[in-house]
PDB file of C-alpha atoms in Angstrom:
ATOM      1  CA  MET U 163     114.197 106.096 120.411  1.00 92.00           C
ATOM      2  CA  ILE U 164     114.370 106.721 116.818  1.00 97.00           C
ATOM      3  CA  VAL U 165     116.260 104.751 114.518  1.00 97.00           C
ATOM      4  CA  ILE U 166     117.319 104.974 110.539  1.00 98.00           C
ATOM      5  CA  THR U 167     117.691 102.585 108.038  1.00 97.00           C
ATOM      6  CA  GLY U 168     120.059 103.778 104.862  1.00 94.00           C
ATOM      7  CA  SER U 169     121.184 106.557 106.916  1.00 92.00           C
ATOM      8  CA  SER U 170     124.082 107.348 104.709  1.00 90.00           C
ATOM      9  CA  GLY U 171     122.137 107.263 101.580  1.00 92.00           C
ATOM     10  CA  PHE U 172     120.697 111.274 100.546  1.00 94.00           C
ATOM     11  CA  ILE U 173     117.589 111.018 102.195  1.00 96.00           C
ATOM     12  CA  GLY U 174     118.246 109.080 105.144  1.00 95.00           C
ATOM     13  CA  SER U 175     121.508 111.428 106.079  1.00 95.00           C
ATOM     14  CA  SER U 176     119.216 114.270 105.705  1.00 96.00           C
ATOM     15  CA  ILE U 177     115.717 112.495 107.740  1.00 97.00           C
ATOM     16  CA  LEU U 178     119.283 111.725 110.498  1.00 96.00           C
ATOM     17  CA  SER U 179     120.464 115.636 110.049  1.00 96.00           C
ATOM     18  CA  ASP U 180     116.799 117.222 110.965  1.00 97.00           C
ATOM     19  CA  LEU U 181     116.547 114.682 113.977  1.00 96.00           C
ATOM     20  CA  LEU U 182     118.967 115.408 115.500  1.00 95.00           C
ATOM     21  CA  ASN U 183     119.044 119.457 115.473  1.00 94.00           C
ATOM     22  CA  GLY U 184     115.111 118.686 116.415  1.00 94.00           C
ATOM     23  CA  GLY U 185     116.366 117.328 119.333  1.00 94.00           C
ATOM     24  CA  CYS U 186     115.400 113.783 119.085  1.00 93.00           C
ATOM     25  CA  ASP U 187     116.708 111.126 120.570  1.00 94.00           C
ATOM     26  CA  VAL U 188     118.238 108.970 117.188  1.00 96.00           C
ATOM     27  CA  ASP U 189     119.763 106.076 115.650  1.00 95.00           C
ATOM     28  CA  SER U 190     120.707 104.561 113.023  1.00 94.00           C
ATOM     29  CA  LEU U 191     121.745 101.343 110.925  1.00 92.00           C
ATOM     30  CA  HIS U 192     124.273 101.714 107.358  1.00 85.00           C
ATOM     31  CA  HIS U 193     124.345  98.767 105.444  1.00 80.00           C
ATOM     32  CA  ASN U 194     126.829  97.445 106.899  1.00 84.00           C
ATOM     33  CA  SER U 195     125.214  97.063 110.459  1.00 88.00           C
ATOM     34  CA  ASP U 196     125.494  93.525 111.246  1.00 90.00           C
ATOM     35  CA  ASP U 197     123.270  90.626 112.085  1.00 91.00           C
ATOM     36  CA  GLU U 198     123.371  91.785 115.937  1.00 93.00           C
ATOM     37  CA  THR U 199     124.213  95.357 115.934  1.00 92.00           C
ATOM     38  CA  ILE U 200     120.534  95.133 113.404  1.00 92.00           C
ATOM     39  CA  ARG U 201     118.935  93.644 116.105  1.00 92.00           C
ATOM     40  CA  GLU U 202     120.192  95.232 119.721  1.00 92.00           C
ATOM     41  CA  LYS U 203     118.991  98.997 117.687  1.00 93.00           C
ATOM     42  CA  LEU U 204     116.021  97.170 116.728  1.00 94.00           C
ATOM     43  CA  LYS U 205     114.821  96.076 120.031  1.00 90.00           C
ATOM     44  CA  ASN U 206     114.740  99.819 122.255  1.00 87.00           C
ATOM     45  CA  CYS U 207     113.350 101.597 118.843  1.00 93.00           C
ATOM     46  CA  LYS U 208     109.838 103.174 119.456  1.00 94.00           C
ATOM     47  CA  ILE U 209     110.166 104.982 115.438  1.00 96.00           C
ATOM     48  CA  LEU U 210     111.380 102.894 112.736  1.00 98.00           C
ATOM     49  CA  ILE U 211     112.223 105.023 109.482  1.00 98.00           C
ATOM     50  CA  HIS U 212     112.922 102.873 106.986  1.00 98.00           C
ATOM     51  CA  CYS U 213     115.090 104.263 104.197  1.00 96.00           C
ATOM     52  CA  ALA U 214     117.488 101.783 103.412  1.00 94.00           C
ATOM     53  CA  GLY U 215     116.775 100.311 100.182  1.00 92.00           C
ATOM     54  CA  VAL U 216     118.572 100.008  96.157  1.00 92.00           C
ATOM     55  CA  ASN U 217     117.056 102.325  93.300  1.00 88.00           C
ATOM     56  CA  ARG U 218     119.588 101.753  91.143  1.00 86.00           C
ATOM     57  CA  SER U 219     122.272  98.887  90.286  1.00 88.00           C
ATOM     58  CA  ASP U 220     123.330  96.441  86.966  1.00 89.00           C
ATOM     59  CA  VAL U 221     123.391  93.785  89.332  1.00 94.00           C
ATOM     60  CA  ILE U 222     119.622  92.700  89.151  1.00 93.00           C
ATOM     61  CA  GLN U 223     120.287  90.619  92.489  1.00 95.00           C
ATOM     62  CA  ASP U 224     121.299  93.428  94.907  1.00 94.00           C
ATOM     63  CA  PHE U 225     117.615  95.218  94.153  1.00 94.00           C
ATOM     64  CA  TRP U 226     115.817  91.797  95.605  1.00 95.00           C
ATOM     65  CA  ASP U 227     118.574  92.193  98.718  1.00 94.00           C
ATOM     66  CA  GLY U 228     118.769  95.321  99.602  1.00 94.00           C
ATOM     67  CA  ASN U 229     114.858  95.904  98.976  1.00 95.00           C
ATOM     68  CA  TYR U 230     112.912  93.114  99.628  1.00 96.00           C
ATOM     69  CA  GLU U 231     115.687  90.598 101.999  1.00 96.00           C
ATOM     70  CA  TYR U 232     116.804  93.656 104.220  1.00 96.00           C
ATOM     71  CA  THR U 233     113.169  94.237 104.887  1.00 97.00           C
ATOM     72  CA  LYS U 234     111.906  91.081 105.702  1.00 96.00           C
ATOM     73  CA  LYS U 235     115.579  90.655 107.915  1.00 95.00           C
ATOM     74  CA  ILE U 236     113.881  93.635 109.262  1.00 95.00           C
ATOM     75  CA  CYS U 237     110.234  92.381 110.230  1.00 96.00           C
ATOM     76  CA  SER U 238     112.010  89.611 111.222  1.00 94.00           C
ATOM     77  CA  TYR U 239     114.205  91.670 114.423  1.00 94.00           C
ATOM     78  CA  LEU U 240     110.404  93.257 115.087  1.00 94.00           C
ATOM     79  CA  GLN U 241     107.663  89.772 115.765  1.00 91.00           C
ATOM     80  CA  ASP U 242     108.201  90.683 119.320  1.00 85.00           C
ATOM     81  CA  LYS U 243     107.192  94.164 119.435  1.00 81.00           C
ATOM     82  CA  ASN U 244     104.001  95.598 120.288  1.00 76.00           C
ATOM     83  CA  ASN U 245     101.607  98.152 118.744  1.00 74.00           C
ATOM     84  CA  LYS U 246     103.262 101.349 120.515  1.00 86.00           C
ATOM     85  CA  LEU U 247     105.959 100.746 117.471  1.00 93.00           C
ATOM     86  CA  GLN U 248     105.549 102.809 114.925  1.00 96.00           C
ATOM     87  CA  ILE U 249     107.483 102.145 110.966  1.00 97.00           C
ATOM     88  CA  ILE U 250     107.763 105.211 108.097  1.00 98.00           C
ATOM     89  CA  PHE U 251     108.573 103.456 104.844  1.00 98.00           C
ATOM     90  CA  LEU U 252     109.597 105.391 102.800  1.00 98.00           C
ATOM     91  CA  SER U 253     108.988 103.754  99.262  1.00 97.00           C
ATOM     92  CA  SER U 254     108.373 104.553  95.540  1.00 95.00           C
ATOM     93  CA  ILE U 255     105.486 106.246  93.290  1.00 93.00           C
ATOM     94  CA  GLN U 256     107.066 103.645  90.883  1.00 90.00           C
ATOM     95  CA  ILE U 257     104.701 100.820  92.578  1.00 90.00           C
ATOM     96  CA  GLU U 258     101.664 102.876  90.628  1.00 84.00           C
ATOM     97  CA  ALA U 259     103.320 102.082  87.081  1.00 76.00           C
ATOM     98  CA  SER U 260     100.815  99.901  84.889  1.00 68.00           C
ATOM     99  CA  GLU U 261     102.191  96.743  84.632  1.00 72.00           C
ATOM    100  CA  GLU U 262     104.374  97.053  81.964  1.00 66.00           C
ATOM    101  CA  LYS U 263     106.149  99.990  83.134  1.00 68.00           C
ATOM    102  CA  LYS U 264     107.342  98.297  86.152  1.00 77.00           C
ATOM    103  CA  ASP U 265     110.203  97.340  86.626  1.00 90.00           C
ATOM    104  CA  VAL U 266     112.788  95.083  89.454  1.00 92.00           C
ATOM    105  CA  TYR U 267     112.944  98.110  91.689  1.00 92.00           C
ATOM    106  CA  SER U 268     109.680  98.617  92.169  1.00 92.00           C
ATOM    107  CA  LEU U 269     108.067  94.641  92.058  1.00 94.00           C
ATOM    108  CA  SER U 270     112.220  94.298  94.911  1.00 95.00           C
ATOM    109  CA  LYS U 271     109.629  97.946  97.102  1.00 96.00           C
ATOM    110  CA  LYS U 272     106.126  96.593  96.612  1.00 95.00           C
ATOM    111  CA  MET U 273     107.310  92.978  98.018  1.00 96.00           C
ATOM    112  CA  ALA U 274     109.089  94.892 100.275  1.00 97.00           C
ATOM    113  CA  GLU U 275     105.706  97.234 101.685  1.00 97.00           C
ATOM    114  CA  ASN U 276     103.858  93.393 101.595  1.00 97.00           C
ATOM    115  CA  GLU U 277     106.117  92.225 104.636  1.00 98.00           C
ATOM    116  CA  LEU U 278     105.892  95.656 106.382  1.00 98.00           C
ATOM    117  CA  VAL U 279     102.409  94.737 105.772  1.00 98.00           C
ATOM    118  CA  ASN U 280     101.748  91.882 107.044  1.00 97.00           C
ATOM    119  CA  LEU U 281     104.393  92.675 109.824  1.00 96.00           C
ATOM    120  CA  ALA U 282     101.795  95.453 111.008  1.00 95.00           C
ATOM    121  CA  LYS U 283      99.133  93.288 110.735  1.00 95.00           C
ATOM    122  CA  LYS U 284     100.598  90.684 112.806  1.00 94.00           C
ATOM    123  CA  ILE U 285     101.915  92.559 115.887  1.00 93.00           C
ATOM    124  CA  LYS U 286      99.068  95.921 115.182  1.00 93.00           C
ATOM    125  CA  CYS U 287     101.412  98.688 114.631  1.00 94.00           C
ATOM    126  CA  ARG U 288     101.360 101.675 112.910  1.00 95.00           C
ATOM    127  CA  LEU U 289     102.434 101.606 108.994  1.00 97.00           C
ATOM    128  CA  ASP U 290     103.132 104.808 107.136  1.00 97.00           C
ATOM    129  CA  ILE U 291     103.807 103.444 103.705  1.00 98.00           C
ATOM    130  CA  LEU U 292     105.202 107.187 101.820  1.00 97.00           C
ATOM    131  CA  ARG U 293     105.322 106.955  98.165  1.00 96.00           C
ATOM    132  CA  LEU U 294     107.837 109.089  97.186  1.00 96.00           C
ATOM    133  CA  PRO U 295     108.615 110.652  93.822  1.00 95.00           C
ATOM    134  CA  ASN U 296     112.362 111.718  92.218  1.00 94.00           C
ATOM    135  CA  ILE U 297     113.415 113.964  95.319  1.00 95.00           C
ATOM    136  CA  PHE U 298     116.264 116.889  94.756  1.00 96.00           C
ATOM    137  CA  GLY U 299     118.042 118.746  96.628  1.00 95.00           C
ATOM    138  CA  LEU U 300     121.533 120.440  97.840  1.00 92.00           C
ATOM    139  CA  GLY U 301     123.733 117.187  98.723  1.00 91.00           C
ATOM    140  CA  CYS U 302     121.724 114.935  96.385  1.00 93.00           C
ATOM    141  CA  ARG U 303     124.245 113.008  94.703  1.00 90.00           C
ATOM    142  CA  PRO U 304     124.549 113.137  91.004  1.00 91.00           C
ATOM    143  CA  ASN U 305     125.584 110.696  87.997  1.00 88.00           C
ATOM    144  CA  TYR U 306     123.723 107.979  90.218  1.00 86.00           C
ATOM    145  CA  ASN U 307     120.288 107.834  89.896  1.00 81.00           C
ATOM    146  CA  SER U 308     119.095 111.712  90.041  1.00 91.00           C
ATOM    147  CA  VAL U 309     118.473 113.785  86.663  1.00 94.00           C
ATOM    148  CA  VAL U 310     118.335 116.926  88.684  1.00 96.00           C
ATOM    149  CA  ALA U 311     121.504 117.063  90.372  1.00 95.00           C
ATOM    150  CA  THR U 312     123.724 114.930  86.901  1.00 95.00           C
ATOM    151  CA  PHE U 313     122.028 118.040  85.448  1.00 95.00           C
ATOM    152  CA  LEU U 314     122.711 120.558  88.100  1.00 95.00           C
ATOM    153  CA  HIS U 315     126.676 118.966  88.508  1.00 94.00           C
ATOM    154  CA  ASN U 316     127.783 119.226  84.563  1.00 94.00           C
ATOM    155  CA  ALA U 317     125.789 122.387  84.367  1.00 93.00           C
ATOM    156  CA  LYS U 318     128.222 123.910  87.155  1.00 91.00           C
ATOM    157  CA  ASN U 319     131.456 121.612  85.910  1.00 92.00           C
ATOM    158  CA  ARG U 320     130.017 123.000  81.905  1.00 91.00           C
ATOM    159  CA  GLU U 321     129.480 119.526  80.885  1.00 94.00           C
ATOM    160  CA  LYS U 322     127.333 118.124  78.406  1.00 93.00           C
ATOM    161  CA  LEU U 323     123.996 117.830  79.660  1.00 94.00           C
ATOM    162  CA  ASN U 324     122.668 113.857  78.131  1.00 93.00           C
ATOM    163  CA  ILE U 325     118.870 113.164  78.089  1.00 93.00           C
ATOM    164  CA  ILE U 326     118.643 109.959  77.966  1.00 88.00           C
ATOM    165  CA  GLU U 327     115.109 109.350  77.731  1.00 90.00           C
ATOM    166  CA  ASP U 328     112.903 112.104  77.400  1.00 94.00           C
ATOM    167  CA  ARG U 329     109.756 112.016  79.548  1.00 92.00           C
ATOM    168  CA  GLU U 330     107.274 113.877  82.111  1.00 94.00           C
ATOM    169  CA  ILE U 331     108.960 113.525  86.281  1.00 94.00           C
ATOM    170  CA  LYS U 332     107.271 114.456  89.103  1.00 95.00           C
ATOM    171  CA  LEU U 333     109.866 116.151  91.745  1.00 96.00           C
ATOM    172  CA  ILE U 334     109.560 116.844  95.227  1.00 95.00           C
ATOM    173  CA  HIS U 335     112.146 118.913  97.084  1.00 96.00           C
ATOM    174  CA  ILE U 336     113.817 116.699 100.197  1.00 96.00           C
ATOM    175  CA  ASP U 337     112.350 119.523 102.708  1.00 96.00           C
ATOM    176  CA  LYS U 338     109.198 118.557 102.088  1.00 95.00           C
ATOM    177  CA  VAL U 339     110.114 115.002 102.990  1.00 97.00           C
ATOM    178  CA  LEU U 340     111.762 116.312 105.915  1.00 97.00           C
ATOM    179  CA  ILE U 341     108.168 118.209 106.847  1.00 96.00           C
ATOM    180  CA  ARG U 342     105.705 115.638 105.712  1.00 96.00           C
ATOM    181  CA  ILE U 343     108.454 113.322 107.970  1.00 97.00           C
ATOM    182  CA  ASN U 344     108.635 115.406 111.968  1.00 96.00           C
ATOM    183  CA  LYS U 345     104.455 115.854 110.941  1.00 96.00           C
ATOM    184  CA  LEU U 346     104.189 111.489 110.494  1.00 96.00           C
ATOM    185  CA  ILE U 347     106.336 111.014 114.097  1.00 95.00           C
ATOM    186  CA  LYS U 348     103.466 113.806 115.894  1.00 93.00           C
ATOM    187  CA  SER U 349     100.491 112.638 114.203  1.00 91.00           C
ATOM    188  CA  LYS U 350      98.194 110.699 117.285  1.00 85.00           C
ATOM    189  CA  ASN U 351      96.548 108.412 114.142  1.00 85.00           C
ATOM    190  CA  ASN U 352      95.429 105.209 114.894  1.00 82.00           C
ATOM    191  CA  ARG U 353      95.247 103.811 112.059  1.00 85.00           C
ATOM    192  CA  ASN U 354      96.841 100.014 111.002  1.00 90.00           C
ATOM    193  CA  ILE U 355      98.176 101.821 107.221  1.00 95.00           C
ATOM    194  CA  ASN U 356      98.856 104.108 105.990  1.00 96.00           C
ATOM    195  CA  TYR U 357      99.327 104.342 102.410  1.00 96.00           C
ATOM    196  CA  ILE U 358     100.535 108.092 101.729  1.00 94.00           C
ATOM    197  CA  SER U 359     101.735 110.473  98.745  1.00 91.00           C
ATOM    198  CA  PHE U 360     102.340 114.083  98.225  1.00 91.00           C
ATOM    199  CA  LYS U 361      99.514 115.685  96.856  1.00 88.00           C
ATOM    200  CA  LYS U 362     101.516 118.955  95.470  1.00 88.00           C
ATOM    201  CA  TYR U 363     105.025 118.538  93.475  1.00 88.00           C
ATOM    202  CA  HIS U 364     106.983 119.662  90.069  1.00 93.00           C
ATOM    203  CA  TYR U 365     106.016 118.384  87.013  1.00 93.00           C
ATOM    204  CA  ILE U 366     108.130 118.712  84.616  1.00 95.00           C
ATOM    205  CA  LYS U 367     109.289 117.432  81.627  1.00 96.00           C
ATOM    206  CA  VAL U 368     113.220 116.247  80.903  1.00 96.00           C
ATOM    207  CA  SER U 369     114.011 118.595  77.987  1.00 96.00           C
ATOM    208  CA  THR U 370     112.475 121.378  79.925  1.00 95.00           C
ATOM    209  CA  LEU U 371     114.709 120.536  82.992  1.00 95.00           C
ATOM    210  CA  LYS U 372     117.691 120.111  80.959  1.00 95.00           C
ATOM    211  CA  ASN U 373     117.257 123.805  79.331  1.00 93.00           C
ATOM    212  CA  ILE U 374     116.381 126.032  82.742  1.00 92.00           C
ATOM    213  CA  ILE U 375     119.482 124.196  84.876  1.00 93.00           C
ATOM    214  CA  ILE U 376     121.769 125.666  81.610  1.00 91.00           C
ATOM    215  CA  ASN U 377     120.304 128.827  81.857  1.00 87.00           C
ATOM    216  CA  LEU U 378     120.337 129.603  85.407  1.00 85.00           C
ATOM    217  CA  ASN U 379     123.580 131.600  85.562  1.00 70.00           C
ATOM    218  CA  THR U 380     122.978 133.645  82.777  1.00 69.00           C
ATOM    219  CA  LYS U 381     119.193 134.031  83.162  1.00 61.00           C
ATOM    220  CA  GLU U 382     116.820 136.688  85.948  1.00 60.00           C
ATOM    221  CA  TYR U 383     114.084 134.070  86.647  1.00 59.00           C
ATOM    222  CA  ASN U 384     111.187 134.858  88.056  1.00 55.00           C
ATOM    223  CA  ASN U 385     111.491 133.370  92.235  1.00 56.00           C
ATOM    224  CA  GLU U 386     108.595 132.539  92.914  1.00 58.00           C
ATOM    225  CA  ASN U 387     108.539 129.900  90.244  1.00 75.00           C
ATOM    226  CA  SER U 388     109.278 128.190  93.807  1.00 83.00           C
ATOM    227  CA  LEU U 389     111.365 124.827  91.449  1.00 90.00           C
ATOM    228  CA  ILE U 390     113.464 127.243  89.708  1.00 89.00           C
ATOM    229  CA  LYS U 391     114.370 128.782  93.056  1.00 88.00           C
ATOM    230  CA  LYS U 392     115.330 125.888  94.971  1.00 91.00           C
ATOM    231  CA  LEU U 393     117.544 124.614  92.089  1.00 92.00           C
ATOM    232  CA  ASN U 394     118.461 128.682  91.922  1.00 89.00           C
ATOM    233  CA  GLU U 395     119.277 127.639  95.108  1.00 89.00           C
ATOM    234  CA  ILE U 396     121.520 124.360  94.799  1.00 91.00           C
ATOM    235  CA  TYR U 397     123.661 125.715  91.595  1.00 88.00           C
ATOM    236  CA  ARG U 398     124.537 128.331  93.735  1.00 85.00           C
ATOM    237  CA  GLU U 399     125.783 126.251  97.301  1.00 85.00           C
ATOM    238  CA  SER U 400     126.846 123.190  94.858  1.00 74.00           C
TER     239      SER U 400
END
């Protein structure tokens, strides 16, 4: 049994759909699942894909509750599991930022990582920590935490594309995440704790991304460019 937390979010729902389509035995936990439901579902869990978390809020405590405290609760229900358990935790590359650039989100995700590492060491289970860059794809919610989704939505609706900070960002399509998740599930790796990152991603300035998206419907782009090809697909299908 595979259990996915945060299955109502963009990444979690994409993983859930992909695994179900692949014929996997999958169950899910939502943000409103009560403690008894969490306990019961984790009891039969062989693989836990932990996607749940808070990455945007005006209330600082939401980050601690949604990222750290929730992970701590999950770990408390897994104390009696054995080394046959596999945990895949979707973390963030923001954890790797310099100290002066770290925010409450990255700090709360790092503390969540620490809780899972302590659990994995105690029960000797396999823990795969997947540190993700910015994820984009069809179904990603605009005006939340994805500049790609927001720009595409605004361009489609002929609204202004505002740049808050013109910085370089790392992007990866959701399909790459799904492929990696499937590889981790099938992998026979027996190492206790594994830190995993993507070596290939799109590195682009926000202003460049804006210009590409503004012109998606007016210019003929070379489809060999995988980023532009994916942006075109999302623009047309959304």
